Short mmCIF file of N, CA and C in Angstrom, two decimals:
data_model
loop_
_atom_site.label_atom_id
_atom_site.label_comp_id
_atom_site.label_asym_id
_atom_site.label_seq_id
_atom_site.Cartn_x
_atom_site.Cartn_y
_atom_site.Cartn_z
N MET A 17 12.66 51.26 64.33
CA MET A 17 12.19 51.40 65.69
C MET A 17 11.57 49.78 65.92
N GLU A 18 12.11 49.29 67.05
CA GLU A 18 11.85 47.89 67.09
C GLU A 18 10.11 47.82 67.91
N ASN A 19 9.66 46.59 67.70
CA ASN A 19 8.14 46.49 68.17
C ASN A 19 8.76 45.64 69.51
N PHE A 20 7.30 45.56 70.25
CA PHE A 20 7.26 45.16 71.58
C PHE A 20 8.05 43.81 71.51
N ALA A 21 7.76 42.85 70.56
CA ALA A 21 8.28 41.58 70.72
C ALA A 21 9.72 41.48 70.60
N ASP A 22 10.23 42.36 69.58
CA ASP A 22 11.83 42.31 69.53
C ASP A 22 12.38 42.86 70.86
N TYR A 23 11.73 43.81 71.50
CA TYR A 23 12.42 44.79 72.71
C TYR A 23 12.24 43.73 73.60
N ILE A 24 11.39 42.80 74.04
CA ILE A 24 11.32 41.69 75.09
C ILE A 24 12.31 40.70 74.76
N LEU A 25 12.12 40.09 73.43
CA LEU A 25 13.24 39.09 73.04
C LEU A 25 14.61 39.27 73.06
N ASN A 26 14.82 40.60 72.48
CA ASN A 26 16.28 40.93 73.04
C ASN A 26 16.73 41.23 74.11
N GLU A 27 16.03 41.30 75.14
CA GLU A 27 16.59 41.65 76.77
C GLU A 27 17.14 40.14 77.11
N ASP A 28 18.21 40.09 77.26
CA ASP A 28 19.05 39.21 77.81
C ASP A 28 18.94 38.89 79.45
N ASN A 29 18.72 39.90 80.38
CA ASN A 29 18.45 39.99 81.78
C ASN A 29 17.44 39.52 82.09
N TYR A 30 17.29 38.13 82.69
CA TYR A 30 16.10 37.73 83.20
C TYR A 30 15.13 38.43 83.96
N ILE A 31 15.63 39.24 85.08
CA ILE A 31 14.95 40.04 86.13
C ILE A 31 14.24 41.13 84.97
N ARG A 32 15.19 41.89 84.16
CA ARG A 32 14.54 42.88 83.44
C ARG A 32 13.35 42.43 82.56
N LYS A 33 13.68 40.98 81.93
CA LYS A 33 12.63 40.47 81.13
C LYS A 33 11.20 40.46 81.89
N ILE A 34 11.44 39.97 83.00
CA ILE A 34 10.10 40.03 84.10
C ILE A 34 9.55 41.23 84.01
N GLU A 35 10.36 42.41 84.56
CA GLU A 35 9.97 43.71 84.72
C GLU A 35 9.22 44.10 83.30
N ILE A 36 9.70 43.78 82.21
CA ILE A 36 9.11 44.48 81.05
C ILE A 36 7.77 43.64 80.87
N ALA A 37 7.61 42.57 81.21
CA ALA A 37 6.33 41.80 81.12
C ALA A 37 5.08 42.44 82.08
N TYR A 38 5.80 42.66 83.32
CA TYR A 38 5.29 43.23 84.27
C TYR A 38 4.55 44.84 84.32
N TYR A 39 5.52 45.70 83.19
CA TYR A 39 4.87 46.91 82.86
C TYR A 39 3.96 46.74 81.81
N LEU A 40 4.09 45.66 80.84
CA LEU A 40 3.21 45.39 79.58
C LEU A 40 1.75 45.23 80.47
N HIS A 41 1.69 44.46 81.56
CA HIS A 41 0.76 43.94 82.31
C HIS A 41 -0.10 45.41 82.91
N LYS A 42 0.59 46.27 83.39
CA LYS A 42 0.25 47.59 83.99
C LYS A 42 -0.40 48.41 83.03
N LYS A 43 0.10 48.48 81.94
CA LYS A 43 -0.46 49.22 80.70
C LYS A 43 -1.56 48.78 79.93
N THR A 44 -1.39 47.28 79.81
CA THR A 44 -2.74 46.75 78.89
C THR A 44 -3.38 45.90 79.60
N ARG A 45 -3.11 45.53 80.88
CA ARG A 45 -4.07 44.85 81.80
C ARG A 45 -4.11 43.31 81.42
N ILE A 46 -3.07 42.90 80.56
CA ILE A 46 -2.83 41.22 80.45
C ILE A 46 -2.84 40.59 81.56
N PHE A 47 -2.82 39.18 81.67
CA PHE A 47 -2.76 38.57 82.65
C PHE A 47 -1.53 38.61 83.30
N PHE A 48 -1.20 38.94 84.62
CA PHE A 48 0.44 38.65 85.16
C PHE A 48 0.31 38.76 86.46
N ASP A 49 0.50 37.56 87.22
CA ASP A 49 0.50 37.20 88.63
C ASP A 49 1.69 36.57 89.07
N LYS A 50 1.41 35.92 90.14
CA LYS A 50 2.85 35.45 90.80
C LYS A 50 2.90 34.09 90.29
N SER A 51 1.83 33.53 89.91
CA SER A 51 2.06 32.09 89.28
C SER A 51 2.68 32.26 87.78
N VAL A 52 2.62 33.34 87.19
CA VAL A 52 3.58 33.59 86.03
C VAL A 52 5.13 33.58 86.50
N ILE A 53 5.36 34.16 87.39
CA ILE A 53 6.79 34.31 87.58
C ILE A 53 7.14 32.93 88.25
N CYS A 54 6.36 32.20 88.96
CA CYS A 54 6.45 30.64 89.49
C CYS A 54 6.81 29.92 88.16
N LYS A 55 6.10 30.20 87.31
CA LYS A 55 6.04 29.03 86.14
C LYS A 55 7.20 29.32 85.24
N THR A 56 7.49 30.57 85.18
CA THR A 56 8.74 31.03 84.38
C THR A 56 9.93 30.36 85.05
N GLU A 57 10.13 30.64 86.43
CA GLU A 57 11.27 30.17 87.11
C GLU A 57 11.29 28.76 86.89
N LEU A 58 10.18 28.02 87.09
CA LEU A 58 10.44 26.63 87.04
C LEU A 58 11.12 26.19 85.72
N ALA A 59 10.29 26.92 84.69
CA ALA A 59 10.71 26.33 83.14
C ALA A 59 12.62 26.62 83.17
N ARG A 60 12.80 27.79 83.75
CA ARG A 60 14.26 28.22 83.48
C ARG A 60 15.08 27.56 84.59
N ARG A 61 14.69 26.91 85.48
CA ARG A 61 15.42 25.77 86.37
C ARG A 61 15.64 24.46 85.62
N PHE A 62 14.32 23.93 84.90
CA PHE A 62 14.29 23.06 84.32
C PHE A 62 15.50 22.79 83.18
N ILE A 63 15.04 24.02 82.26
CA ILE A 63 16.21 24.04 81.35
C ILE A 63 17.40 23.95 81.67
N GLU A 64 18.00 24.70 82.64
CA GLU A 64 19.37 25.06 83.03
C GLU A 64 19.84 23.43 83.80
N THR A 65 19.02 23.28 84.65
CA THR A 65 19.43 21.90 85.52
C THR A 65 19.55 20.52 84.42
N MET A 66 18.82 20.45 83.62
CA MET A 66 18.78 19.28 82.63
C MET A 66 19.60 19.57 81.30
N ASN A 67 20.14 20.68 81.10
CA ASN A 67 20.80 21.04 79.95
C ASN A 67 20.28 20.74 78.83
N LEU A 68 19.05 21.27 78.83
CA LEU A 68 18.16 21.15 77.53
C LEU A 68 18.77 21.75 76.32
N ASP A 69 18.70 21.27 75.30
CA ASP A 69 19.10 21.97 73.93
C ASP A 69 18.07 22.68 73.39
N VAL A 70 17.35 23.85 73.79
CA VAL A 70 16.44 24.47 73.32
C VAL A 70 16.78 26.18 73.57
N ASP A 71 16.12 26.95 73.13
CA ASP A 71 16.32 28.50 73.00
C ASP A 71 15.56 28.79 74.38
N GLU A 72 16.41 28.88 75.67
CA GLU A 72 16.02 29.24 76.71
C GLU A 72 15.39 30.59 76.79
N ASN A 73 15.97 31.67 75.96
CA ASN A 73 15.31 32.89 75.94
C ASN A 73 14.01 32.91 75.41
N LEU A 74 13.65 32.14 74.22
CA LEU A 74 12.60 32.05 73.58
C LEU A 74 11.57 31.55 74.71
N ILE A 75 11.83 30.46 75.41
CA ILE A 75 10.78 29.86 76.52
C ILE A 75 10.53 30.50 77.46
N ILE A 76 11.59 31.34 77.92
CA ILE A 76 11.21 32.14 79.16
C ILE A 76 10.38 33.16 78.62
N THR A 77 10.62 33.80 77.65
CA THR A 77 9.58 34.95 77.23
C THR A 77 8.19 34.25 76.85
N ALA A 78 8.00 33.26 76.28
CA ALA A 78 7.07 32.53 76.02
C ALA A 78 6.06 32.41 77.57
N CYS A 79 7.07 31.87 78.45
CA CYS A 79 6.26 31.62 79.85
C CYS A 79 5.71 32.83 80.42
N LEU A 80 6.34 33.84 80.19
CA LEU A 80 6.13 35.08 80.86
C LEU A 80 4.73 35.86 79.96
N LEU A 81 4.35 35.25 78.88
CA LEU A 81 3.62 35.94 78.19
C LEU A 81 2.40 35.10 77.43
N TYR A 82 2.58 33.62 77.52
CA TYR A 82 1.40 32.85 77.17
C TYR A 82 0.07 32.94 77.60
N ALA A 83 0.20 33.41 78.81
CA ALA A 83 -1.27 33.23 79.64
C ALA A 83 -1.88 34.75 79.60
N ASN A 84 -1.37 35.58 78.77
CA ASN A 84 -1.99 36.95 78.71
C ASN A 84 -3.37 37.12 78.65
N LYS A 85 -4.14 36.06 78.15
CA LYS A 85 -5.53 36.40 78.27
C LYS A 85 -6.18 35.52 79.15
N LYS A 86 -5.49 34.82 79.96
CA LYS A 86 -6.01 34.19 80.81
C LYS A 86 -7.16 34.70 81.58
N VAL A 87 -8.15 34.15 82.05
CA VAL A 87 -9.11 34.46 82.96
C VAL A 87 -8.95 33.96 84.56
N THR A 88 -9.20 34.84 85.36
CA THR A 88 -9.24 34.81 86.79
C THR A 88 -10.56 33.88 87.34
N VAL A 89 -11.85 33.90 86.71
CA VAL A 89 -12.78 33.28 87.32
C VAL A 89 -12.81 31.86 86.61
N ALA A 90 -12.57 30.82 87.33
CA ALA A 90 -12.38 29.57 86.83
C ALA A 90 -13.88 28.95 86.36
N SER A 91 -14.95 29.76 86.37
CA SER A 91 -16.34 29.16 86.10
C SER A 91 -16.62 29.14 84.59
N ASP A 92 -15.82 30.25 83.70
CA ASP A 92 -16.38 29.82 82.47
C ASP A 92 -15.27 29.11 81.68
N PHE A 93 -15.79 27.93 81.48
CA PHE A 93 -14.87 27.05 80.68
C PHE A 93 -14.30 27.06 79.46
N GLU A 94 -15.47 27.69 78.48
CA GLU A 94 -15.18 28.02 77.30
C GLU A 94 -14.06 29.25 77.23
N LYS A 95 -14.00 30.24 77.96
CA LYS A 95 -12.97 31.13 78.26
C LYS A 95 -11.67 30.45 78.60
N ILE A 96 -11.49 29.53 79.53
CA ILE A 96 -10.42 28.78 79.95
C ILE A 96 -9.72 28.00 78.54
N LYS A 97 -10.69 27.38 77.99
CA LYS A 97 -10.35 26.49 76.80
C LYS A 97 -9.70 27.04 76.13
N PHE A 98 -10.03 28.60 75.71
CA PHE A 98 -9.65 29.28 74.36
C PHE A 98 -8.56 30.44 74.97
N TYR A 99 -8.10 30.62 76.31
CA TYR A 99 -7.28 31.74 76.57
C TYR A 99 -6.04 31.64 75.78
N ALA A 100 -5.47 30.79 75.67
CA ALA A 100 -4.05 30.24 74.78
C ALA A 100 -4.45 30.80 73.24
N LYS A 101 -5.25 30.45 72.84
CA LYS A 101 -5.46 30.93 71.41
C LYS A 101 -5.85 32.44 71.27
N ASP A 102 -6.85 32.85 72.20
CA ASP A 102 -6.77 34.31 72.22
C ASP A 102 -5.48 34.97 72.65
N GLY A 103 -4.66 34.63 73.48
CA GLY A 103 -3.43 35.12 73.81
C GLY A 103 -2.39 35.13 72.52
N ALA A 104 -2.52 34.25 71.82
CA ALA A 104 -1.75 33.95 70.65
C ALA A 104 -1.89 34.92 69.64
N GLU A 105 -3.13 35.21 69.24
CA GLU A 105 -3.46 36.18 68.81
C GLU A 105 -3.33 37.69 68.96
N TYR A 106 -3.26 37.73 70.22
CA TYR A 106 -2.73 39.00 70.77
C TYR A 106 -1.34 39.11 70.77
N LEU A 107 -0.76 38.10 70.94
CA LEU A 107 0.86 38.18 70.75
C LEU A 107 1.41 38.39 69.36
N SER A 108 0.63 37.97 68.44
CA SER A 108 0.68 38.37 67.07
C SER A 108 0.45 39.70 66.88
N ASN A 109 -0.36 39.99 67.07
CA ASN A 109 -0.89 41.58 66.93
C ASN A 109 0.06 42.48 67.70
N ILE A 110 0.97 42.14 68.55
CA ILE A 110 1.93 42.98 68.81
C ILE A 110 3.53 42.81 68.47
N GLY A 111 3.43 42.02 67.44
CA GLY A 111 4.49 41.74 66.66
C GLY A 111 5.38 40.30 66.79
N PHE A 112 4.94 39.59 67.77
CA PHE A 112 5.66 38.07 67.71
C PHE A 112 5.25 37.34 66.49
N SER A 113 6.33 36.56 66.32
CA SER A 113 6.35 35.56 65.00
C SER A 113 5.00 34.62 64.93
N ASP A 114 4.73 33.81 64.07
CA ASP A 114 3.72 32.97 64.09
C ASP A 114 4.31 31.70 64.96
N ARG A 115 5.69 31.50 64.81
CA ARG A 115 6.30 30.45 65.60
C ARG A 115 6.17 30.45 66.89
N PHE A 116 6.28 31.65 67.63
CA PHE A 116 6.19 32.17 68.85
C PHE A 116 4.73 31.90 69.49
N CYS A 117 3.96 32.67 68.43
CA CYS A 117 2.61 32.34 68.79
C CYS A 117 1.98 30.82 68.90
N ARG A 118 2.56 29.88 68.18
CA ARG A 118 2.28 28.66 68.18
C ARG A 118 2.72 27.89 69.28
N ILE A 119 3.77 28.26 69.85
CA ILE A 119 4.10 27.79 70.96
C ILE A 119 3.48 28.00 72.23
N CYS A 120 3.13 29.35 72.23
CA CYS A 120 2.15 29.85 73.48
C CYS A 120 0.54 29.36 73.28
N GLU A 121 0.48 29.09 72.01
CA GLU A 121 -0.93 28.30 71.86
C GLU A 121 -0.90 27.05 72.24
N GLY A 122 0.26 26.58 72.20
CA GLY A 122 0.26 24.95 72.44
C GLY A 122 0.58 25.07 74.00
N VAL A 123 0.52 25.84 74.82
CA VAL A 123 0.56 25.32 76.41
C VAL A 123 -0.63 24.34 76.80
N ASN A 124 -1.86 24.50 76.07
CA ASN A 124 -2.84 23.57 76.37
C ASN A 124 -3.18 22.74 74.97
N ARG A 125 -3.92 21.91 74.82
CA ARG A 125 -4.13 21.07 73.80
C ARG A 125 -5.46 21.13 73.19
N TYR A 126 -6.35 22.43 73.83
CA TYR A 126 -7.46 22.89 73.00
C TYR A 126 -7.55 23.18 71.77
N SER A 127 -6.57 23.83 71.04
CA SER A 127 -6.39 24.06 70.02
C SER A 127 -6.03 23.07 68.97
N ARG A 128 -5.64 21.87 69.55
CA ARG A 128 -5.32 20.54 68.59
C ARG A 128 -4.11 20.89 67.39
N LEU A 129 -3.16 21.72 67.81
CA LEU A 129 -2.25 22.05 66.78
C LEU A 129 -1.43 20.85 66.47
N ASN A 130 -1.25 20.66 65.17
CA ASN A 130 -0.47 19.39 64.89
C ASN A 130 0.24 20.05 63.82
N PRO A 131 1.80 19.86 63.62
CA PRO A 131 2.54 19.13 64.75
C PRO A 131 2.72 20.35 65.57
N ARG A 132 2.81 19.87 67.00
CA ARG A 132 3.33 20.72 68.17
C ARG A 132 4.48 21.08 68.28
N GLU A 133 4.65 22.34 68.38
CA GLU A 133 6.04 22.91 68.71
C GLU A 133 6.87 22.20 70.14
N PRO A 134 7.92 21.88 69.98
CA PRO A 134 8.71 21.02 70.86
C PRO A 134 8.75 22.26 72.28
N GLU A 135 8.60 23.29 72.19
CA GLU A 135 8.73 24.36 73.29
C GLU A 135 7.26 24.20 74.03
N SER A 136 6.18 23.95 73.31
CA SER A 136 4.96 23.76 73.95
C SER A 136 4.82 22.88 74.89
N ASP A 137 5.91 21.74 74.84
CA ASP A 137 5.60 20.82 75.76
C ASP A 137 6.11 21.27 77.02
N ILE A 138 7.25 22.01 77.10
CA ILE A 138 7.73 22.57 78.43
C ILE A 138 6.53 23.35 78.84
N LEU A 139 6.26 24.18 77.97
CA LEU A 139 5.19 25.26 78.38
C LEU A 139 4.04 24.26 79.18
N GLU A 140 3.54 23.23 78.65
CA GLU A 140 2.53 22.42 79.15
C GLU A 140 3.03 21.74 80.59
N LEU A 141 4.01 21.49 80.57
CA LEU A 141 4.53 20.67 81.83
C LEU A 141 4.56 21.84 83.04
N VAL A 142 5.09 23.02 82.62
CA VAL A 142 5.39 23.94 83.81
C VAL A 142 3.90 24.64 84.30
N ASP A 143 2.80 24.73 83.16
CA ASP A 143 1.69 25.43 83.43
C ASP A 143 0.81 24.38 84.51
N ASN A 144 1.09 23.12 84.01
CA ASN A 144 0.25 22.12 84.83
C ASN A 144 0.91 22.19 86.23
N LEU A 145 1.97 21.67 86.01
CA LEU A 145 2.60 21.49 87.52
C LEU A 145 2.34 22.77 88.52
N GLY A 146 2.76 24.05 87.74
CA GLY A 146 2.82 25.41 88.78
C GLY A 146 1.24 25.62 89.09
N GLY A 147 0.11 25.09 88.35
CA GLY A 147 -0.97 25.23 88.42
C GLY A 147 -1.48 24.56 89.72
N LEU A 148 -0.85 23.28 89.87
CA LEU A 148 -1.03 22.24 91.21
C LEU A 148 -0.56 22.87 92.36
N LEU A 149 0.50 23.61 92.18
CA LEU A 149 1.46 23.84 93.32
C LEU A 149 0.93 25.11 94.09
N LEU A 150 0.33 25.97 93.21
CA LEU A 150 -0.03 27.22 93.87
C LEU A 150 -1.47 27.33 94.15
N GLN A 151 -1.83 27.81 95.45
CA GLN A 151 -3.41 27.82 95.94
C GLN A 151 -4.28 28.57 95.03
N ARG A 152 -5.61 28.17 94.87
CA ARG A 152 -6.32 29.21 93.94
C ARG A 152 -7.37 29.27 94.85
N GLU A 153 -8.32 30.13 94.17
CA GLU A 153 -9.77 30.33 95.09
C GLU A 153 -10.41 29.00 95.27
N ASP A 154 -10.63 28.12 94.27
CA ASP A 154 -11.43 27.05 94.58
C ASP A 154 -10.93 25.74 95.13
N ARG A 155 -9.53 25.86 95.31
CA ARG A 155 -8.88 24.59 96.07
C ARG A 155 -7.42 24.95 96.65
N VAL A 156 -7.01 24.33 97.68
CA VAL A 156 -5.68 24.52 98.34
C VAL A 156 -4.66 23.96 97.19
N ASN A 157 -3.55 24.27 97.59
CA ASN A 157 -2.38 23.84 96.90
C ASN A 157 -2.04 22.48 97.20
N TYR A 158 -1.53 21.85 96.09
CA TYR A 158 -0.80 20.32 96.25
C TYR A 158 0.59 20.33 96.92
N GLY A 159 1.01 19.39 97.37
CA GLY A 159 2.42 19.27 97.73
C GLY A 159 3.00 18.64 96.48
N ILE A 160 4.32 18.67 96.68
CA ILE A 160 5.12 18.39 95.13
C ILE A 160 4.74 16.77 94.62
N GLN A 161 5.03 16.07 95.87
CA GLN A 161 4.57 14.68 95.37
C GLN A 161 3.19 14.32 94.69
N GLN A 162 2.19 14.81 95.72
CA GLN A 162 0.81 14.68 95.30
C GLN A 162 0.73 15.49 93.88
N ALA A 163 1.32 16.72 93.70
CA ALA A 163 1.00 17.32 92.30
C ALA A 163 1.57 16.39 91.21
N MET A 164 2.74 15.82 91.35
CA MET A 164 3.55 15.14 90.35
C MET A 164 2.77 13.78 90.01
N GLU A 165 2.08 13.23 91.07
CA GLU A 165 1.46 12.05 90.85
C GLU A 165 0.10 12.63 89.82
N LEU A 166 -0.59 13.97 90.41
CA LEU A 166 -1.55 14.05 89.44
C LEU A 166 -1.22 14.55 88.03
N LEU A 167 -0.15 15.16 87.78
CA LEU A 167 0.45 15.61 86.61
C LEU A 167 0.67 14.31 85.58
N VAL A 168 1.31 13.28 86.23
CA VAL A 168 1.73 12.08 85.31
C VAL A 168 0.58 11.29 85.28
N ASN A 169 -0.31 11.07 86.34
CA ASN A 169 -1.40 9.86 86.17
C ASN A 169 -2.49 10.52 86.13
N LYS A 170 -3.00 11.84 85.80
CA LYS A 170 -4.23 12.27 85.50
C LYS A 170 -4.15 13.32 84.49
N ASN A 171 -3.77 14.52 84.87
CA ASN A 171 -3.56 15.69 83.85
C ASN A 171 -3.10 15.26 82.47
N LEU A 172 -2.06 14.94 82.65
CA LEU A 172 -1.17 14.58 81.47
C LEU A 172 -1.08 13.05 81.02
N LYS A 173 -1.94 12.02 81.54
CA LYS A 173 -2.02 10.92 81.60
C LYS A 173 -2.33 10.58 79.81
N ASN A 174 -1.63 9.65 79.33
CA ASN A 174 -1.91 9.25 77.74
C ASN A 174 -1.56 10.63 76.89
N VAL A 175 -0.78 11.60 77.35
CA VAL A 175 -0.61 12.85 76.57
C VAL A 175 1.01 12.57 76.13
N PRO A 176 1.12 12.72 74.77
CA PRO A 176 2.41 12.35 74.57
C PRO A 176 3.30 13.85 74.83
N ASN A 177 4.18 14.03 75.74
CA ASN A 177 4.62 15.08 76.10
C ASN A 177 6.41 14.80 75.97
N ARG A 178 7.13 15.29 74.98
CA ARG A 178 8.69 14.75 74.59
C ARG A 178 9.41 15.05 75.93
N TYR A 179 9.04 15.95 76.89
CA TYR A 179 9.86 16.27 77.86
C TYR A 179 9.60 15.70 79.21
N MET A 180 8.40 14.78 79.39
CA MET A 180 7.72 14.23 80.57
C MET A 180 8.63 13.55 81.62
N ASP A 181 9.61 12.50 80.95
CA ASP A 181 10.53 11.95 81.62
C ASP A 181 11.71 12.74 82.24
N LEU A 182 12.02 13.68 81.34
CA LEU A 182 13.14 14.67 81.94
C LEU A 182 12.67 15.51 82.83
N PHE A 183 11.36 15.80 82.68
CA PHE A 183 10.79 16.77 83.66
C PHE A 183 10.53 15.90 85.15
N LYS A 184 10.10 14.81 84.97
CA LYS A 184 9.90 13.77 86.45
C LYS A 184 11.31 13.97 86.84
N GLU A 185 12.33 13.60 86.15
CA GLU A 185 13.88 13.28 86.80
C GLU A 185 14.19 14.77 87.39
N PHE A 186 13.84 15.81 86.67
CA PHE A 186 14.32 17.22 87.36
C PHE A 186 13.52 17.33 88.70
N ILE A 187 12.35 17.17 88.53
CA ILE A 187 11.38 17.33 89.94
C ILE A 187 11.89 16.31 91.10
N TYR A 188 12.09 15.11 90.91
CA TYR A 188 12.97 14.11 91.78
C TYR A 188 14.06 14.71 92.07
N LYS A 189 15.12 15.14 91.48
CA LYS A 189 16.25 15.32 91.64
C LYS A 189 16.11 16.88 92.27
N GLU A 190 15.44 17.60 92.10
CA GLU A 190 15.29 19.09 92.91
C GLU A 190 14.65 18.71 94.22
N GLU A 191 13.70 17.72 94.43
CA GLU A 191 13.13 17.34 95.81
C GLU A 191 14.07 16.29 96.23
N GLY A 192 15.11 15.77 95.97
CA GLY A 192 15.90 14.53 96.83
C GLY A 192 15.08 13.61 97.02
N VAL A 193 14.39 13.17 95.66
CA VAL A 193 13.41 11.97 95.79
C VAL A 193 13.91 10.62 94.89
N SER A 194 14.05 9.85 95.23
CA SER A 194 14.46 8.55 94.44
C SER A 194 13.42 8.36 93.39
N VAL A 195 13.67 8.11 92.23
CA VAL A 195 12.67 7.94 91.00
C VAL A 195 12.43 6.35 91.16
#
């Protein structure tokens, strides 16, 4: 009998994979909302458009699940800081490999994982940009130009992200903007 990790990782159909994550949310109350789908689609399009040599299935699955312990109230900074670590522990408990859990934990840099998994850099980019593009209770959403400026010049300034230049190229290409 396969575990949940094998079940979702072995699903090749993108929409079916989203449905599986949604039903896990319904059954276990993990975090899953429109932001998860938005960030997952952003990652999928980035990988495919830029022809990245990465395991797309692994990253799509990680995008759907890395935020499983995310809190919806932005006032508890300690919970915000450690949701990725808590989520990685949860994913380990339902059968995901140590490497998969490290990828998910690496979405932010609070755990100070070293070395970082390359796939974590993709999650970091889509999590940050997606967070800026979507409206939240505490602020309105940013337009793509302003969100990219914040991403590059504030949120991830002086952060070594191996995919940053390709991600900027991808976003500007998608938006029809000259770099």
